[in-house]
Coordinates of C-alpha atoms in Angstrom, one line a residue:
M837 CA 129.2 148.9 107.7
W838 CA 128.1 150.0 104.2
E839 CA 130.2 153.2 103.9
G840 CA 133.2 151.6 102.2
L841 CA 131.2 150.3 99.3
E842 CA 131.6 152.1 95.9
D843 CA 129.1 151.9 93.1
G844 CA 130.2 151.5 89.5
R845 CA 133.2 149.2 90.2
P846 CA 133.6 145.4 90.6
L847 CA 134.1 144.1 94.1
Q848 CA 137.3 145.7 95.5
P849 CA 139.7 143.9 97.9
Q850 CA 138.7 146.1 100.8
E851 CA 135.0 145.2 100.2
G852 CA 135.8 141.5 100.2
E853 CA 135.7 141.0 104.0
L854 CA 132.2 142.6 104.3
L855 CA 131.0 140.2 101.6
L856 CA 132.4 137.2 103.5
R857 CA 130.8 138.4 106.8
L858 CA 127.5 138.7 105.0
L859 CA 127.9 135.2 103.5
F860 CA 128.7 133.8 107.0
H861 CA 125.6 135.4 108.7
I862 CA 123.0 135.1 105.9
R863 CA 122.6 131.4 106.5
M864 CA 121.1 132.2 109.9
F865 CA 118.1 133.9 108.4
Q866 CA 115.0 131.7 108.8
P867 CA 112.6 131.1 105.9
T868 CA 109.9 132.9 107.8
E869 CA 112.1 136.0 108.1
L870 CA 113.0 135.9 104.5
E871 CA 109.3 135.7 103.6
E872 CA 108.4 138.7 105.8
W873 CA 111.4 140.9 104.8
K874 CA 111.5 140.4 101.1
Q875 CA 110.6 143.2 98.7
P876 CA 110.7 143.6 94.9
P877 CA 113.6 145.4 93.4
P878 CA 113.4 149.0 92.3
D879 CA 114.0 150.5 88.8
W880 CA 117.8 150.4 88.8
N881 CA 118.0 152.9 86.0
A882 CA 116.3 155.4 88.4
V883 CA 118.5 154.4 91.3
S884 CA 121.9 154.5 89.4
P885 CA 124.5 155.8 90.0
D886 CA 123.9 156.1 93.8
S887 CA 122.4 153.0 95.4
R888 CA 123.1 153.8 99.1
A889 CA 119.4 154.0 100.0
W890 CA 119.0 150.3 99.0
R891 CA 122.0 148.8 100.6
G892 CA 121.2 146.0 103.0
K893 CA 117.6 145.6 101.9
L894 CA 116.4 142.0 101.2
L895 CA 115.2 141.8 97.6
E896 CA 113.5 138.9 95.7
I897 CA 114.2 138.4 92.0
E898 CA 113.2 135.8 89.5
G899 CA 115.3 135.0 86.5
T900 CA 117.6 132.6 84.7
A901 CA 121.0 131.6 86.0
T902 CA 123.5 131.6 83.1
K903 CA 126.9 131.2 84.7
W904 CA 128.6 130.4 88.0
T905 CA 132.2 130.6 89.2
Q906 CA 133.8 129.2 92.4
V907 CA 135.8 131.8 94.2
P908 CA 138.5 130.8 96.8
V909 CA 138.6 132.5 100.2
P910 CA 142.0 133.6 101.6
Q911 CA 143.5 131.2 104.1
E912 CA 143.4 133.6 107.1
L913 CA 139.7 134.2 106.6
T914 CA 138.9 130.6 106.0
E915 CA 140.1 129.7 109.5
R916 CA 138.1 132.5 111.0
L917 CA 134.8 132.1 109.1
G918 CA 134.9 128.4 108.3
L919 CA 134.4 129.2 104.6
E920 CA 136.8 127.8 102.0
H921 CA 135.1 129.2 98.9
Y922 CA 131.9 130.9 97.7
Y923 CA 130.2 131.3 94.3
S924 CA 129.6 134.1 91.9
C925 CA 126.6 133.7 89.6
R926 CA 125.1 135.7 86.7
V927 CA 121.3 135.9 86.6
V928 CA 119.2 137.5 83.9
T929 CA 115.6 138.5 84.6
D930 CA 112.6 138.4 82.3
Q931 CA 112.9 142.2 82.1
D932 CA 116.5 141.7 80.7
A933 CA 118.1 143.1 83.9
E934 CA 121.4 141.5 84.8
Y935 CA 122.4 140.7 88.4
L936 CA 125.6 139.6 90.0
V937 CA 124.8 137.1 92.8
Y938 CA 127.3 136.0 95.5
A939 CA 126.2 132.8 97.3
R940 CA 127.6 130.5 100.0
D941 CA 126.6 127.5 97.8
I942 CA 124.7 126.7 94.6
P943 CA 122.3 123.8 93.8
R944 CA 124.3 120.6 93.6
A945 CA 122.8 119.8 90.2
W946 CA 124.2 123.0 88.7
K947 CA 127.8 121.9 89.3
T948 CA 127.4 119.0 86.9
M949 CA 125.7 121.0 84.0
R950 CA 127.9 121.8 81.0
Q951 CA 125.7 124.6 80.0
L952 CA 123.7 126.5 82.6
R953 CA 120.3 128.0 81.8
E954 CA 118.1 127.3 84.9
K955 CA 115.2 129.1 86.4
T956 CA 116.0 130.6 89.8
V957 CA 114.6 132.7 92.5
I958 CA 117.0 134.8 94.6
R959 CA 116.3 136.3 98.0
G960 CA 119.4 138.3 98.8
L961 CA 120.8 141.4 100.5
F962 CA 121.6 144.2 98.1
L963 CA 125.3 145.1 98.3
K964 CA 126.0 147.7 95.6
L965 CA 126.0 148.3 91.8
A966 CA 128.9 146.5 90.3
E967 CA 128.4 148.4 87.1
T968 CA 126.5 151.6 86.2
H969 CA 127.3 151.9 82.4
P970 CA 126.0 151.0 79.9
R971 CA 123.4 149.7 82.4
P972 CA 123.4 149.1 86.1
V973 CA 124.3 145.6 87.4
P974 CA 123.1 145.1 91.0
T975 CA 124.9 142.8 93.4
L976 CA 123.0 140.5 95.8
V977 CA 124.3 138.2 98.6
T978 CA 122.3 135.0 99.3
A979 CA 122.8 131.7 101.1
R980 CA 121.9 129.6 98.0
P981 CA 119.9 130.4 94.8
G982 CA 116.6 128.6 94.5
W983 CA 116.2 126.2 91.6
F984 CA 113.0 125.5 89.7
P985 CA 113.9 123.0 86.9
N986 CA 111.8 122.5 83.8
N987 CA 110.0 119.5 85.1
L988 CA 106.7 118.8 86.9
L989 CA 108.1 119.7 90.3
G990 CA 109.6 122.9 89.1
R991 CA 106.4 123.9 87.4
L992 CA 104.5 123.2 90.6
G993 CA 106.8 125.8 92.3
M994 CA 109.1 123.4 94.2
D995 CA 112.6 124.8 95.1
C996 CA 114.5 121.6 94.2
S997 CA 117.7 123.0 95.7
L998 CA 116.2 122.0 99.1
F999 CA 116.8 118.4 98.2
D1000 CA 120.5 119.2 98.9
D1001 CA 119.7 119.5 102.6
V1002 CA 118.2 116.1 102.8
A1003 CA 120.4 113.3 104.0
L1004 CA 120.2 110.2 101.8
E1005 CA 121.5 106.9 103.1
T1006 CA 121.4 103.4 101.5
S1007 CA 121.0 100.8 104.3
P1008 CA 120.7 97.1 103.6
Q1009 CA 118.8 96.8 106.9
R1010 CA 115.1 97.5 107.4
F1011 CA 115.5 98.3 111.1
V1012 CA 117.8 100.6 113.1
A1013 CA 118.2 100.8 116.8
P1014 CA 119.2 104.0 118.6
Q1015 CA 122.7 104.2 120.1
A1016 CA 122.5 103.2 123.8
P1017 CA 124.2 105.3 126.4
S1018 CA 127.7 104.2 127.6
E1019 CA 128.1 102.3 130.9
S1020 CA 129.1 105.7 132.5
G1021 CA 125.7 107.1 131.4
E1022 CA 127.2 109.5 128.8
E1023 CA 125.0 110.1 125.7
P1024 CA 126.5 108.8 122.4
L1025 CA 128.3 111.4 120.2
S1026 CA 126.2 110.4 117.2
D1027 CA 122.7 109.0 116.7
P1028 CA 122.4 106.5 113.9
L1029 CA 118.7 107.5 113.6
E1030 CA 119.4 111.2 113.1
K1031 CA 119.8 110.9 109.3
Y1032 CA 116.5 109.0 109.0
R1033 CA 114.3 111.4 111.0
L1034 CA 112.7 114.5 109.8
T1035 CA 115.1 117.1 111.1
G1036 CA 115.4 120.9 111.1
K1037 CA 117.6 120.7 108.0
D1038 CA 115.0 118.9 105.8
R1039 CA 111.9 120.5 107.4
E1040 CA 111.7 123.2 104.7
C1041 CA 112.0 120.6 101.9
F1042 CA 109.2 118.5 103.4
Y1043 CA 106.7 121.3 103.8
Q1044 CA 107.6 122.9 100.4
L1045 CA 106.9 119.5 98.8
L1046 CA 103.5 119.3 100.5
A1047 CA 102.7 122.8 99.3
A1048 CA 103.9 122.0 95.8
V1049 CA 101.8 118.9 95.3
D1050 CA 98.8 120.8 96.6
R1051 CA 99.1 123.1 93.6
A1052 CA 98.6 120.1 91.3
E1053 CA 95.1 119.4 89.9
P1054 CA 93.3 116.5 91.4
G1055 CA 94.5 113.3 89.8
Q1056 CA 97.3 115.1 87.9
L1057 CA 100.2 113.2 89.6
L1058 CA 98.7 109.8 88.9
R1059 CA 98.1 110.7 85.3
E1060 CA 101.7 112.1 84.9
A1061 CA 103.1 108.9 86.5
Q1062 CA 101.0 106.6 84.2
A1063 CA 102.2 108.7 81.2
E1064 CA 105.8 108.1 82.3
L1065 CA 105.2 104.4 82.5
A1066 CA 103.7 104.4 79.0
R1067 CA 106.8 106.3 77.7
L1068 CA 109.1 103.7 79.3
G1069 CA 107.0 100.8 78.1
Q1070 CA 106.3 99.5 81.6
S1071 CA 103.1 98.5 83.4
T1072 CA 104.0 99.3 87.0
F1073 CA 106.7 101.0 89.1
S1074 CA 109.0 98.7 91.1
V1075 CA 109.5 99.6 94.8
V1076 CA 113.0 98.0 94.8
P1077 CA 114.9 101.1 93.9
L1078 CA 113.2 103.0 96.7
F1079 CA 114.6 100.6 99.2
N1080 CA 118.0 99.7 97.6
D1081 CA 119.0 102.9 95.7
P1082 CA 117.3 105.9 97.3
A1083 CA 120.1 108.4 96.3
H1084 CA 119.1 108.1 92.6
Q1085 CA 115.3 108.3 93.2
Q1086 CA 115.1 111.7 95.0
G1087 CA 112.5 113.9 93.4
K1088 CA 111.2 111.2 91.1
L1089 CA 107.5 110.6 90.7
F1090 CA 106.1 107.1 91.6
A1091 CA 102.6 105.7 91.4
L1092 CA 102.0 102.6 93.6
Y1093 CA 99.1 100.4 94.2
G1094 CA 98.5 98.4 97.3
T1095 CA 96.8 98.0 100.7
A1096 CA 97.0 100.7 103.4
R1097 CA 97.1 99.0 106.8
R1098 CA 97.6 102.1 108.8
I1099 CA 96.6 105.8 108.1
E1100 CA 97.3 108.6 110.5
K1101 CA 96.1 112.2 110.6
V1102 CA 99.0 114.5 111.5
S1103 CA 98.1 118.0 112.8
V1104 CA 100.6 120.8 112.0
E1105 CA 101.1 123.1 115.0
D1106 CA 103.9 125.3 113.6
A1107 CA 102.5 128.8 113.1
D1108 CA 104.9 129.6 110.3
I1109 CA 103.9 126.6 108.2
R1110 CA 100.3 127.4 108.6
K1111 CA 100.9 131.0 107.6
R1112 CA 103.2 130.5 104.7
F1113 CA 101.7 127.4 103.1
G1114 CA 98.2 127.1 104.6
I1115 CA 98.9 123.5 105.8
D1116 CA 97.3 122.6 109.1
H1117 CA 97.3 118.8 108.7
Y1118 CA 98.2 116.0 106.4
Y1119 CA 97.8 112.2 106.4
T1120 CA 100.5 109.5 106.6
I1121 CA 99.7 106.3 104.7
Y1122 CA 101.5 103.0 105.3
L1123 CA 101.1 101.2 102.0
F1124 CA 102.0 97.5 101.3
T1125 CA 102.4 96.5 97.7
D1126 CA 102.8 93.1 96.0
D1127 CA 106.5 93.6 95.7
S1128 CA 107.4 95.3 99.0
Q1129 CA 107.9 91.9 100.8
N1130 CA 105.6 93.0 103.6
Y1131 CA 107.6 96.2 104.3
P1132 CA 105.6 99.5 104.0
I1133 CA 106.1 102.4 101.7
V1134 CA 105.1 105.6 103.5
F1135 CA 103.2 108.4 101.7
C1136 CA 102.3 111.8 103.2
V1137 CA 99.3 113.3 101.4
R1138 CA 97.0 116.3 101.8
Y1139 CA 93.7 114.5 101.1
L1140 CA 92.1 111.1 101.6
P1141 CA 89.4 109.6 99.3
H1142 CA 85.8 110.2 100.3
G1143 CA 84.7 107.6 102.9
V1144 CA 88.2 106.6 103.9
L1145 CA 89.0 107.4 107.6
P1146 CA 92.3 107.1 109.4
G1147 CA 92.8 103.9 111.3
E1148 CA 94.9 100.9 112.0
G1149 CA 94.8 97.4 113.5
P1150 CA 94.5 93.8 112.3
G1151 CA 91.1 94.4 110.5
Y1152 CA 92.1 97.7 108.9
A1153 CA 92.8 97.4 105.1
V1154 CA 92.1 99.9 102.4
N1155 CA 93.1 99.4 98.8
L1156 CA 94.6 102.6 97.4
A1157 CA 96.5 104.0 94.5
V1158 CA 98.9 106.8 95.5
A1159 CA 101.3 109.0 93.4
G1160 CA 104.1 111.0 95.0
F1161 CA 107.6 112.2 94.9
F1162 CA 110.3 110.4 96.7
M1163 CA 112.1 112.4 99.4
K1164 CA 114.2 110.2 101.7
T1165 CA 114.4 107.0 103.7
W1166 CA 112.5 107.7 106.9
A1167 CA 112.5 105.9 110.3
F1168 CA 109.3 105.4 112.3
R1169 CA 108.1 103.5 115.3
P1170 CA 106.7 100.2 114.0
Q1171 CA 103.6 98.5 115.4
A1172 CA 103.5 94.9 116.4
A1173 CA 100.4 94.2 114.2
L1174 CA 102.2 95.4 111.1
S1175 CA 105.8 94.3 111.9
P1176 CA 105.7 91.4 114.2
N1177 CA 109.3 90.5 113.7
T1178 CA 110.7 94.0 114.7
P1179 CA 113.8 93.8 116.9
R1180 CA 113.4 95.2 120.4
N1181 CA 113.7 99.1 120.6
A1182 CA 114.3 99.3 116.9
W1183 CA 112.9 101.8 114.4
Q1184 CA 111.7 100.7 111.0
L1185 CA 113.1 102.2 107.8
A1186 CA 110.8 103.0 104.9
P1187 CA 110.8 105.1 101.7
L1188 CA 109.0 108.4 102.3
L1189 CA 107.1 109.9 99.4
I1190 CA 105.0 113.1 99.2
G1191 CA 101.7 113.2 97.2
R1192 CA 98.6 115.2 96.9
E1193 CA 95.9 112.5 97.4
A1194 CA 95.2 108.8 97.5
V1195 CA 92.7 107.2 95.2
R1196 CA 90.5 104.3 96.4
L1197 CA 90.7 101.3 94.1
A1198 CA 87.5 100.0 92.6
T1199 CA 88.2 96.4 93.6
E1200 CA 88.2 96.0 97.4
A1201 CA 88.1 92.2 97.5
S1202 CA 91.8 92.0 96.8
A1203 CA 95.0 94.0 97.1
R1204 CA 96.2 93.4 93.6
R1205 CA 97.8 96.3 91.8
V1206 CA 96.3 97.6 88.6
G1207 CA 99.4 96.4 86.8
T1208 CA 99.0 92.9 88.2
V1209 CA 95.3 92.8 87.0
T1210 CA 96.4 93.9 83.6
T1211 CA 99.1 91.2 83.5
I1212 CA 96.5 88.5 84.5
L1213 CA 94.0 89.7 81.8
T1214 CA 96.8 89.6 79.2
S1215 CA 97.7 86.1 80.3
V1216 CA 94.0 85.0 80.0
V1217 CA 93.8 86.5 76.5
V1218 CA 97.0 84.6 75.5
V1219 CA 95.6 81.4 76.9
V1220 CA 92.2 81.9 75.0
V1221 CA 94.1 82.6 71.7
V1222 CA 96.2 79.4 72.2
L1223 CA 93.0 77.4 72.9
I1224 CA 91.3 78.7 69.9
G1225 CA 94.4 77.8 67.8
I1226 CA 94.3 74.3 69.2
I1227 CA 90.6 73.9 68.5
V1228 CA 91.0 75.2 64.9
W1229 CA 93.9 72.9 64.3
W1230 CA 91.9 69.9 65.7
F1231 CA 88.9 70.7 63.5
N1232 CA 91.1 71.1 60.4
R1233 CA 92.7 67.8 61.2
Q1234 CA 89.3 66.1 61.5
D1235 CA 88.2 67.7 58.2
K1236 CA 91.2 66.3 56.5
K1237 CA 90.6 62.9 58.0
R1238 CA 87.0 62.9 56.6
E1239 CA 88.3 64.0 53.2
R1240 CA 90.7 61.1 53.1
E1241 CA 87.9 58.7 54.1
I1242 CA 85.5 60.1 51.4
R1243 CA 88.2 59.9 48.7
Q1244 CA 89.0 56.3 49.7
R1245 CA 85.3 55.4 49.6
L1246 CA 84.8 57.0 46.2
F1247 CA 87.9 55.3 44.9
S1248 CA 86.7 51.9 46.1
E1249 CA 83.3 52.3 44.5
S1250 CA 84.8 53.4 41.2
S1251 CA 87.1 50.4 41.1
Q1252 CA 84.2 48.1 41.7
T1253 CA 82.2 49.6 38.8
E1254 CA 85.1 49.2 36.4
C1255 CA 85.4 45.5 37.3
S1256 CA 81.6 44.9 36.7
S1257 CA 81.8 46.6 33.2
S1258 CA 84.5 44.1 31.9
D1259 CA 82.5 40.9 32.9
P1260 CA 81.5 38.7 29.6
G1261 CA 78.4 37.4 31.1
S1262 CA 77.0 40.7 31.4
S1263 CA 77.9 42.0 27.8
N1264 CA 75.4 44.3 26.0
V1265 CA 76.7 43.5 22.5
P1266 CA 73.7 42.3 20.2
T1267 CA 73.8 38.6 19.1
N1268 CA 72.1 36.5 16.4
D1269 CA 69.6 34.3 18.2
G1270 CA 68.5 32.5 14.9
N1271 CA 65.2 34.4 14.4
A1272 CA 66.1 36.1 11.1
D1273 CA 63.8 38.6 9.6

């Protein structure tokens, strides 16, 4: 299989079919297998110019993707392998080693970037050395490069290329019914619920998100979300985009405040998830906010606040703040107590977000959000200021009225005094009364 490969030369036409066969089969490797088989790369300067001992080994490298090129597949091989094209990428490691990576696909976001400099992790089969002078350039074959963008999720170790595997649908409806079998009893060809369930395709994204948020510090997601609100000049996050525009919210951080009317503990039985991520359970929170119009937003979190236990039912209500990253629109079996108007046999649709923990709100007497409380307090302050202004105006008006009255009184008294001074009968001029000295 590997005998026809030649080191020190770019990929030759006779080597192309082997490359395509590897690209076709490498997608079948499971994440658990990749985790178990991976090994660090050797010192290629010591390996060059003969790399035969390393061919076919699964290597893991970290570096920066700097360039990608789409390569078409010959028509006759396209029909046989079902592959129309593949990608050639250049990756430079922190040790300044350069790799040539062939991939079935690349992260969707890379295809829209005018200049590529993105952190990546490659788990790929070593093929050969494309160059040996002036330095060796190893060639790897992978299904898709991992992508760790320079944002909070990337810094938490989340491979954001996994979002490409998650189906995103915008539905104006809040309930979806499964397709009923035909009259002949045949199963439907497509299930309208399939894209809203957690499937094998988005399983890896779901659990990697849970593992990523667990690497955050307690309270970090909520603080980051509040900082983003401050930067945007807003007081709260709206849930409307989560329902009406999910395609543009994927991977974004939201902090929501509301009442949890149902909390479930979900045990994780999959041995590979327990082994790789150390996740044996998580909690599902059905949160109702002031603006969700009595439809829940669903959070999956690793931890609950102290004293909060899973529960449900008419008397169950816990006021919580939860921060998490939006993943997809999810379908779940509604309960009559929470969704009394659910159509028969229908599943309810809700935004699904992944967070680290929920925080119990200090005020338990109401289900107001913190942003709503802030708005009310601000309104009270405005009303108080207006009242003070009215009172000050009224007192100023009364003072001016008194001043006018005083001035009028003084003017009246002054006028009367002047009139008395001009009366002849009351003159003080000396007169001759006939008693001369």
